[in-house]
Amino acid sequence: MRAEPKASHFVDGAWLEDSAGAPIEVIYPGTGEVIARLHAATPAVIEAALASAARAQGAWAALRPVERGRILHRAAELIRVRGEELAVLETLDTGKPLQETRVADWPSGADALEYFAGLAATVTGETIPLGRDFVYTLREPLGVCVGIGAWNYPSQIACWKAAPALALGNAMVFKPSEVTPLGALQLAAILTEAGLPAGLFNVVQGMGAVGAALVADARVAKVSLTGSVATGKRVYTAAAAGMKAVTMELGGKSPLIVFEDASLEDAVGAAMLGNFYSSGQVCSNGTRVFVQKRLKAAFLARLAERVAGIVAGDPLDPATQFGPLVSAAQVARVLGYIERARAEGARLVCGGGPGNAGPLFVQPTVFADVTDGMEIAREEVFGPVMAVLEFDTEAEVVARANATPYGLAAGVFTADMARAHRVIGALQAGTTWINAYNLTPVEAPFGAVKASGLGRENGRAAVEHYSRVKSVYVGLGPVEAPY
């Protein structure tokens, strides 16, 4: 048990175990070995978490925002001091290479805590003059929030949800994915060490039934989910029954458009980042790579050369660039998409099979001559599979890029900045890039349109999703009444 935590849950400021819950085995994807055994939350654990959150939230909201911010600042500093041990834990939990987890996972989480710590004291209302009378507004916390995480960036997601919730005076009960349950527990312990009062950030483990119980509870005011579109629809329906606020960051099938005047090296590099980083397990990936016809041959040739240089191997080896998928089920799913792409007539450029670095590896795979109707151009694979499509004109590629129920992300590569802004303006996506891809600084709002989600995480936009506005009318004269 290389990564066994002190207990399965963290509730009311302390570790909590209840062995009556269903067992959860944590698998290290690098080798397939079991590295921890946890238990799903029982009804008693769920009740303890929700009750402690409801009890603690009022006093927390009453604190000066700058005092809440100080605690989050201390937590961010603790994360940075313990960066190496947290990166190793993230690699064991997810299988992502240490090369990634050192710079992308917990560091992004620390950035979020730091950003919202500083933002907390700047969130104010407004005064609206009405002649003799006036109105002022207050921005208040929502209350108890539920966060539900995904397995691809488990610790980053926990921080992205906890930081704005706590900074704005809310409490949170967080359920990580049962596939990657370890990081959120460490976040809870770090927040407690930093001075967060007991009950304000609770972590409970479990599968869908635990999440459903949290969402349905009457004490919960808001639900924030990162997950699949199918899961999002179920959670949104359940939250709507209680008129709860929601933030949904779901899946995508995002377009990355490469015009013929683009920098070839930059475009190829971005396409690889947008398909092979984290072994392709990134919701915003640009998995439909549209390349203008006159650049297509050079693009594919250079892409194949650079893919051949990707270093796959032991995720704990700092030289490794490419790791395994998170589970055997995910490997089977991705290999199924690859086989069906071949059957539909897509041309395999490179990869296309299991990797040789371990049982859960799949080779970085590129398909060319992909058409819009093929399955790999329509459905989210969530693995290292790139679909390259050809286009002629700007109008054509914009129409084809938008012909999807998804709308999470999009990117454009071109030397013509007027065209870049024009195309980005026409694309139906919530998070977009020009001559870059998959950069998500905490200062910028992150979110989607269409079936890919609702609301925004990060940036000042997150304030709208973790607080509400109260209007206060102040009368300064006699009351006029017709009675």
Coordinates of C-alpha atoms in Angstrom, one line a residue:
M1 CA 0.0 0.0 0.0
R2 CA 2.4 2.7 -1.3
A3 CA -0.2 5.5 -1.0
E4 CA -2.6 4.4 1.8
P5 CA -4.1 7.5 3.4
K6 CA -4.8 7.8 7.1
A7 CA -8.5 7.2 6.4
S8 CA -11.0 7.1 3.5
H9 CA -12.7 10.4 4.3
F10 CA -11.9 13.8 5.8
V11 CA -14.9 15.2 7.7
D12 CA -15.3 18.0 10.2
G13 CA -11.6 18.8 10.3
A14 CA -10.4 15.2 10.9
W15 CA -9.7 11.9 9.1
L16 CA -12.7 9.5 9.3
E17 CA -13.0 5.8 8.5
D18 CA -16.2 3.7 8.2
S19 CA -15.2 0.2 7.0
A20 CA -18.9 -0.6 6.4
G21 CA -18.7 1.3 3.1
A22 CA -18.1 -0.5 -0.2
P23 CA -14.3 -1.1 -0.8
I24 CA -12.5 1.0 -3.3
E25 CA -9.1 -0.2 -4.7
V26 CA -6.8 2.5 -6.0
I27 CA -4.7 1.2 -8.9
Y28 CA -1.4 2.8 -10.0
P29 CA -1.7 2.8 -13.7
G30 CA 2.0 2.6 -14.3
T31 CA 2.1 -1.0 -13.1
G32 CA -1.4 -2.0 -12.3
E33 CA -0.6 -2.6 -8.7
V34 CA -3.0 -1.8 -5.9
I35 CA -1.5 1.2 -3.9
A36 CA -4.4 1.9 -1.5
R37 CA -7.7 0.6 -0.3
L38 CA -10.5 2.9 0.8
H39 CA -14.2 2.6 1.5
A40 CA -17.1 4.5 0.0
A41 CA -19.1 6.8 2.3
T42 CA -21.9 5.3 4.2
P43 CA -25.1 7.3 4.9
A44 CA -23.6 8.2 8.3
V45 CA -20.4 9.6 6.7
I46 CA -22.5 11.6 4.2
E47 CA -24.6 13.0 7.0
A48 CA -21.6 13.9 9.1
A49 CA -20.1 15.8 6.2
L50 CA -23.2 17.8 5.3
A51 CA -24.0 18.5 8.9
S52 CA -20.6 19.8 9.7
A53 CA -20.6 22.0 6.5
A54 CA -24.0 23.5 7.4
R55 CA -22.9 24.2 11.0
A56 CA -19.5 25.8 10.1
Q57 CA -20.6 27.9 7.1
G58 CA -22.3 30.8 8.9
A59 CA -19.4 31.7 11.1
W60 CA -17.0 31.4 8.1
A61 CA -19.2 33.7 6.0
A62 CA -19.2 36.3 8.8
L63 CA -15.4 36.6 8.8
R64 CA -13.8 39.5 7.0
P65 CA -12.9 38.3 3.5
V66 CA -9.2 39.2 4.0
E67 CA -9.1 36.7 6.9
R68 CA -10.5 34.0 4.7
G69 CA -7.9 34.9 2.2
R70 CA -5.0 34.6 4.6
I71 CA -5.9 30.9 5.2
L72 CA -6.1 30.2 1.5
H73 CA -2.7 31.9 1.1
R74 CA -1.2 29.7 3.7
A75 CA -2.6 26.6 2.0
A76 CA -1.1 27.6 -1.3
E77 CA 2.3 28.0 0.3
L78 CA 2.1 24.6 2.0
I79 CA 1.3 23.0 -1.4
R80 CA 4.3 24.7 -3.0
V81 CA 6.6 23.6 -0.1
R82 CA 5.4 20.0 -0.5
G83 CA 5.4 20.1 -4.3
E84 CA 7.6 17.1 -4.9
E85 CA 5.7 14.7 -2.6
L86 CA 2.4 15.9 -3.9
A87 CA 3.5 15.4 -7.5
V88 CA 4.6 11.9 -6.7
L89 CA 1.2 11.2 -5.1
E90 CA -0.6 12.6 -8.1
T91 CA 1.5 10.4 -10.4
L92 CA 0.7 7.3 -8.4
D93 CA -3.0 8.2 -8.3
T94 CA -3.4 9.0 -12.0
G95 CA -0.5 7.5 -13.9
K96 CA 0.5 10.8 -15.4
P97 CA 4.2 11.4 -15.8
L98 CA 6.0 13.1 -13.0
Q99 CA 7.2 15.5 -15.7
E100 CA 3.6 16.7 -15.9
T101 CA 2.4 16.5 -12.3
R102 CA 5.4 18.6 -11.1
V103 CA 4.2 21.6 -13.1
A104 CA 0.5 21.2 -14.1
D105 CA -1.6 19.7 -11.3
W106 CA -0.9 20.8 -7.8
P107 CA 0.9 24.0 -9.0
S108 CA -2.3 25.0 -10.8
G109 CA -4.3 24.2 -7.6
A110 CA -2.0 26.4 -5.6
D111 CA -2.4 29.2 -8.1
A112 CA -6.2 29.0 -7.7
L113 CA -6.0 29.2 -3.9
E114 CA -3.7 32.2 -4.2
Y115 CA -5.8 34.0 -6.8
F116 CA -9.1 33.7 -4.9
A117 CA -7.4 34.5 -1.6
G118 CA -6.5 37.8 -3.1
L119 CA -9.8 38.3 -4.9
A120 CA -11.9 37.7 -1.7
A121 CA -11.5 41.2 -0.2
T122 CA -12.2 42.9 -3.6
V123 CA -15.7 41.5 -4.0
T124 CA -18.2 44.3 -3.2
G125 CA -21.7 45.5 -4.0
E126 CA -22.8 48.7 -5.7
T127 CA -24.8 51.7 -4.8
I128 CA -27.7 52.7 -7.2
P129 CA -29.0 56.3 -6.7
L130 CA -32.7 56.8 -7.1
G131 CA -33.1 60.5 -6.4
R132 CA -34.2 60.8 -2.8
D133 CA -33.8 57.1 -2.1
F134 CA -31.1 54.6 -3.1
V135 CA -30.5 50.9 -3.4
Y136 CA -27.3 49.1 -2.4
T137 CA -26.4 45.5 -3.2
L138 CA -24.7 42.9 -1.1
R139 CA -22.9 39.8 -2.5
E140 CA -23.5 36.9 -0.2
P141 CA -22.3 33.3 -0.2
L142 CA -24.6 30.6 -1.3
G143 CA -24.1 28.3 1.7
V144 CA -23.2 24.6 1.4
C145 CA -21.7 23.6 -2.0
V146 CA -21.1 20.1 -3.4
G147 CA -18.1 19.5 -5.6
I148 CA -17.9 16.4 -7.8
G149 CA -14.5 15.7 -9.4
A150 CA -13.2 13.8 -12.4
W151 CA -10.3 11.5 -12.6
N152 CA -8.0 13.2 -15.1
Y153 CA -7.0 16.3 -13.0
P154 CA -8.2 15.2 -9.5
S155 CA -6.2 17.6 -7.3
Q156 CA -6.4 20.6 -9.6
I157 CA -10.2 20.2 -9.9
A158 CA -10.5 20.0 -6.1
C159 CA -8.6 23.2 -5.8
W160 CA -10.4 24.9 -8.6
K161 CA -13.7 24.2 -6.9
A162 CA -12.6 24.8 -3.3
A163 CA -10.8 28.0 -3.8
P164 CA -13.7 30.3 -5.0
A165 CA -16.2 28.5 -2.8
L166 CA -14.2 29.1 0.4
A167 CA -13.0 32.5 -0.6
L168 CA -16.5 33.7 -0.9
G169 CA -17.7 32.3 2.4
N170 CA -19.2 29.0 1.4
A171 CA -18.6 25.5 2.8
M172 CA -17.9 22.5 0.5
V173 CA -18.4 18.8 0.5
F174 CA -16.2 17.3 -2.2
K175 CA -16.5 13.8 -3.8
P176 CA -13.5 12.9 -5.9
S177 CA -13.7 10.3 -8.6
E178 CA -13.5 6.8 -7.1
V179 CA -10.7 6.1 -9.7
T180 CA -8.4 8.9 -8.3
P181 CA -9.5 9.5 -4.7
L182 CA -6.2 10.4 -3.0
G183 CA -5.3 14.0 -3.8
A184 CA -8.5 15.6 -2.5
L185 CA -7.8 14.1 0.9
Q186 CA -4.4 15.8 1.0
L187 CA -6.0 19.1 0.1
A188 CA -8.4 18.8 3.0
A189 CA -5.5 18.1 5.4
I190 CA -3.5 21.0 4.0
L191 CA -6.4 23.4 4.4
T192 CA -6.9 22.3 7.9
E193 CA -3.2 22.7 8.7
A194 CA -3.4 26.2 7.2
G195 CA -6.1 27.2 9.7
L196 CA -9.4 26.4 7.9
P197 CA -12.1 25.8 10.6
A198 CA -13.4 22.3 10.8
G199 CA -16.4 21.4 8.6
L200 CA -15.7 23.9 5.8
F201 CA -14.0 21.5 3.3
N202 CA -15.0 17.8 3.7
V203 CA -14.0 14.9 1.4
V204 CA -16.2 11.8 1.1
Q205 CA -15.4 8.9 -1.2
G206 CA -17.7 6.8 -3.4
M207 CA -19.4 6.1 -6.6
G208 CA -22.4 7.7 -8.3
A209 CA -24.8 6.8 -5.4
V210 CA -22.7 9.0 -3.0
G211 CA -22.8 11.9 -5.4
A212 CA -26.5 11.5 -5.9
A213 CA -27.1 11.6 -2.2
L214 CA -25.1 14.8 -1.8
V215 CA -26.8 16.5 -4.8
A216 CA -30.3 15.6 -3.5
D217 CA -29.8 16.9 0.1
A218 CA -31.9 20.0 1.0
R219 CA -29.0 21.6 2.8
V220 CA -27.0 21.9 -0.5
A221 CA -27.3 25.2 -2.4
K222 CA -25.0 24.6 -5.3
V223 CA -23.4 21.7 -7.2
S224 CA -20.2 22.0 -9.3
L225 CA -19.4 19.0 -11.5
T226 CA -16.5 18.1 -13.7
G227 CA -17.3 15.0 -15.7
S228 CA -18.9 13.5 -18.8
V229 CA -21.9 14.9 -20.6
A230 CA -24.0 11.9 -19.6
T231 CA -23.2 12.4 -15.9
G232 CA -23.8 16.1 -16.2
K233 CA -27.3 15.6 -17.5
R234 CA -28.1 13.3 -14.6
V235 CA -26.7 15.7 -12.0
Y236 CA -28.3 18.8 -13.6
T237 CA -31.7 17.1 -13.5
A238 CA -31.3 16.2 -9.8
A239 CA -30.1 19.7 -8.9
A240 CA -33.0 21.2 -10.8
A241 CA -35.5 19.3 -8.6
G242 CA -34.2 21.3 -5.7
M243 CA -33.7 24.6 -7.6
K244 CA -29.9 24.4 -6.8
A245 CA -27.3 26.5 -8.6
V246 CA -25.0 24.5 -10.9
T247 CA -21.6 24.7 -12.6
M248 CA -21.0 22.0 -15.2
E249 CA -17.7 21.5 -16.9
L250 CA -18.3 18.5 -19.2
G251 CA -16.8 16.9 -22.3
G252 CA -16.0 18.2 -25.7
K253 CA -15.0 17.4 -29.3
S254 CA -13.1 20.6 -29.8
P255 CA -11.8 21.9 -33.2
L256 CA -8.2 23.0 -33.7
I257 CA -8.0 24.9 -37.0
V258 CA -4.7 25.3 -38.8
F259 CA -4.6 27.6 -41.8
E260 CA -1.9 27.3 -44.5
D261 CA 0.0 30.4 -43.3
A262 CA 0.4 29.1 -39.7
S263 CA 3.8 28.3 -38.2
L264 CA 4.1 24.6 -39.0
E265 CA 6.2 23.8 -35.9
D266 CA 3.9 25.7 -33.6
A267 CA 0.8 24.2 -35.1
V268 CA 2.2 20.6 -34.9
G269 CA 3.3 21.2 -31.3
A270 CA -0.1 22.5 -30.3
A271 CA -1.9 19.6 -31.9
M272 CA 0.3 17.2 -30.0
L273 CA -0.3 19.1 -26.7
G274 CA -4.0 19.1 -27.5
N275 CA -4.1 15.3 -28.1
F276 CA -1.3 13.6 -26.2
Y277 CA -0.6 15.5 -23.0
S278 CA -1.9 13.5 -20.1
S279 CA -2.2 10.7 -22.6
G280 CA -5.1 12.5 -24.3
Q281 CA -7.3 12.5 -21.1
V282 CA -8.1 16.2 -21.2
C283 CA -11.6 17.5 -21.7
S284 CA -10.6 20.6 -23.7
N285 CA -8.4 18.7 -26.1
G286 CA -8.5 19.7 -29.8
T287 CA -9.2 16.3 -31.1
R288 CA -10.6 17.5 -34.5
V289 CA -7.5 19.0 -36.1
F290 CA -8.7 20.8 -39.3
V291 CA -5.7 21.5 -41.6
Q292 CA -6.0 23.6 -44.8
K293 CA -5.5 21.4 -47.8
R294 CA -2.2 23.0 -49.1
L295 CA -0.5 22.5 -45.7
K296 CA -1.9 19.0 -45.0
A297 CA 1.0 16.9 -46.4
A298 CA 3.7 18.9 -44.6
F299 CA 1.7 18.9 -41.4
L300 CA 1.2 15.2 -41.4
A301 CA 4.9 14.5 -42.2
R302 CA 6.2 16.7 -39.5
L303 CA 3.6 15.4 -37.0
A304 CA 4.7 11.8 -37.6
E305 CA 8.3 12.8 -37.1
R306 CA 7.6 14.5 -33.8
V307 CA 5.3 11.8 -32.5
A308 CA 8.0 9.2 -33.1
G309 CA 10.2 11.0 -30.6
I310 CA 7.7 10.9 -27.7
V311 CA 9.2 9.1 -24.7
A312 CA 6.8 6.7 -23.1
G313 CA 7.7 4.8 -19.9
D314 CA 7.7 4.7 -16.1
P315 CA 5.6 7.6 -15.0
L316 CA 7.9 8.1 -12.0
D317 CA 10.9 8.6 -14.3
P318 CA 11.4 12.3 -14.8
A319 CA 12.5 11.6 -18.4
T320 CA 9.1 10.0 -19.3
Q321 CA 6.8 12.3 -21.4
F322 CA 3.9 10.0 -22.0
G323 CA 2.2 7.7 -19.5
P324 CA -0.6 5.1 -19.3
L325 CA -4.3 5.6 -19.4
V326 CA -6.0 5.7 -16.0
S327 CA -7.7 2.2 -16.1
A328 CA -8.1 -1.0 -18.0
A329 CA -11.7 0.1 -18.9
Q330 CA -10.4 3.3 -20.4
V331 CA -7.8 1.3 -22.5
A332 CA -10.5 -0.9 -23.8
R333 CA -12.7 2.1 -24.7
V334 CA -9.9 3.9 -26.6
L335 CA -8.7 0.8 -28.5
G336 CA -12.4 0.2 -29.5
Y337 CA -12.5 3.7 -31.0
I338 CA -9.2 3.0 -32.9
E339 CA -10.5 -0.2 -34.4
R340 CA -13.8 1.4 -35.5
A341 CA -11.9 4.3 -37.1
R342 CA -9.9 1.9 -39.2
A343 CA -13.1 0.1 -40.2
E344 CA -14.7 3.3 -41.2
G345 CA -11.8 4.1 -43.6
A346 CA -9.7 6.6 -41.6
R347 CA -6.0 6.4 -42.6
L348 CA -3.7 5.4 -39.8
V349 CA -0.6 7.7 -39.8
C350 CA 1.1 6.4 -36.7
G351 CA 0.3 4.4 -33.5
G352 CA -2.9 2.5 -33.4
G353 CA -2.3 -0.1 -30.8
P354 CA -1.4 -0.9 -27.2
G355 CA 1.8 0.6 -26.0
N356 CA 4.8 -1.5 -25.0
A357 CA 5.6 0.4 -21.7
G358 CA 3.0 -1.3 -19.6
P359 CA -0.5 -2.9 -19.6
L360 CA -2.4 0.4 -19.6
F361 CA -0.5 2.2 -22.3
V362 CA -2.0 3.1 -25.7
Q363 CA 0.3 4.4 -28.5
P364 CA 0.0 8.1 -29.5
T365 CA -2.3 7.6 -32.5
V366 CA -3.0 9.9 -35.5
F367 CA -5.6 9.3 -38.2
A368 CA -5.8 11.2 -41.4
D369 CA -8.5 11.4 -44.1
V370 CA -11.1 11.6 -41.4
T371 CA -14.5 12.9 -42.4
D372 CA -17.1 14.7 -40.3
G373 CA -19.4 11.7 -40.1
M374 CA -16.8 9.2 -38.7
E375 CA -17.2 8.2 -35.1
I376 CA -13.8 9.6 -34.0
A377 CA -14.8 13.0 -35.5
R378 CA -18.1 13.0 -33.5
E379 CA -17.5 11.4 -30.2
E380 CA -15.1 12.2 -27.3
V381 CA -12.4 9.4 -27.2
F382 CA -10.6 10.7 -24.1
G383 CA -7.4 9.1 -25.1
P384 CA -4.3 9.7 -27.3
V385 CA -6.2 9.7 -30.6
M386 CA -5.9 12.6 -33.0
A387 CA -8.3 13.0 -36.0
V388 CA -6.9 15.1 -38.9
L389 CA -9.5 16.6 -41.3
E390 CA -8.9 18.6 -44.4
F391 CA -10.6 21.9 -45.4
D392 CA -10.4 24.5 -48.2
T393 CA -12.0 27.7 -47.1
E394 CA -12.6 29.7 -43.9
A395 CA -16.4 29.7 -44.2
E396 CA -16.4 25.9 -44.7
V397 CA -14.2 25.1 -41.7
V398 CA -16.1 27.4 -39.4
A399 CA -19.4 25.7 -40.3
R400 CA -17.9 22.2 -39.9
A401 CA -16.2 23.1 -36.6
N402 CA -19.5 24.3 -35.2
A403 CA -21.4 21.2 -36.4
T404 CA -21.3 19.4 -33.1
P405 CA -23.4 19.3 -29.9
Y406 CA -20.3 20.2 -27.9
G407 CA -18.8 23.6 -27.3
L408 CA -16.0 23.5 -24.7
A409 CA -12.9 24.7 -26.6
A410 CA -11.4 25.7 -29.9
G411 CA -8.2 27.0 -31.3
V412 CA -6.9 28.8 -34.4
F413 CA -3.4 28.9 -35.9
T414 CA -2.7 31.5 -38.5
A415 CA -0.4 34.5 -39.2
D416 CA -3.4 36.6 -40.2
M417 CA -4.5 38.1 -37.0
A418 CA -7.6 39.7 -38.5
R419 CA -8.7 36.2 -39.6
A420 CA -7.8 34.7 -36.3
H421 CA -10.1 37.1 -34.4
R422 CA -12.8 36.7 -37.0
V423 CA -12.8 32.9 -36.8
I424 CA -12.6 32.8 -33.0
G425 CA -15.6 35.1 -32.9
A426 CA -17.6 32.8 -35.1
L427 CA -16.7 29.5 -33.3
Q428 CA -19.2 28.2 -30.8
A429 CA -17.0 27.5 -27.8
G430 CA -16.5 28.9 -24.3
T431 CA -12.7 28.6 -24.1
T432 CA -10.6 29.5 -27.1
W433 CA -7.0 30.1 -28.2
I434 CA -5.2 31.9 -31.0
N435 CA -1.7 30.5 -31.9
A436 CA -1.7 28.5 -28.6
Y437 CA -3.7 25.6 -27.1
N438 CA -4.8 24.2 -23.7
L439 CA -3.2 27.0 -21.6
T440 CA -5.6 27.6 -18.7
P441 CA -4.3 30.3 -16.3
V442 CA -6.4 30.7 -13.2
E443 CA -6.9 34.4 -14.0
A444 CA -9.0 33.5 -17.1
P445 CA -12.5 32.1 -17.0
F446 CA -12.8 28.5 -18.1
G447 CA -16.1 27.0 -19.3
A448 CA -18.3 25.9 -22.2
V449 CA -21.4 26.4 -24.2
K450 CA -23.9 23.9 -25.7
A451 CA -23.8 20.4 -24.3
S452 CA -20.3 20.9 -22.9
G453 CA -21.4 22.7 -19.8
L454 CA -22.8 25.7 -17.8
G455 CA -21.1 28.4 -15.9
R456 CA -17.5 29.3 -15.5
E457 CA -14.6 28.3 -13.3
N458 CA -11.6 30.6 -12.5
G459 CA -11.2 34.2 -13.1
R460 CA -13.5 36.9 -11.7
A461 CA -16.4 35.2 -13.5
A462 CA -16.4 32.4 -10.8
V463 CA -17.6 35.0 -8.3
E464 CA -21.0 34.9 -10.0
H465 CA -21.2 31.1 -9.5
Y466 CA -20.3 31.0 -5.8
S467 CA -22.3 34.0 -4.5
R468 CA -25.6 35.7 -5.0
V469 CA -26.7 39.4 -5.0
K470 CA -29.1 40.9 -2.5
S471 CA -30.7 44.2 -3.2
V472 CA -31.4 46.6 -0.3
Y473 CA -33.8 49.5 -1.0
V474 CA -33.3 52.4 1.4
G475 CA -36.2 54.9 1.8
L476 CA -35.3 58.4 3.0
G477 CA -38.7 60.0 3.0
P478 CA -42.3 59.4 3.8
V479 CA -44.0 56.3 2.4
E480 CA -46.5 57.1 -0.3
A481 CA -49.5 54.8 -0.3
P482 CA -52.9 55.1 -2.1
Y483 CA -54.7 53.6 0.9

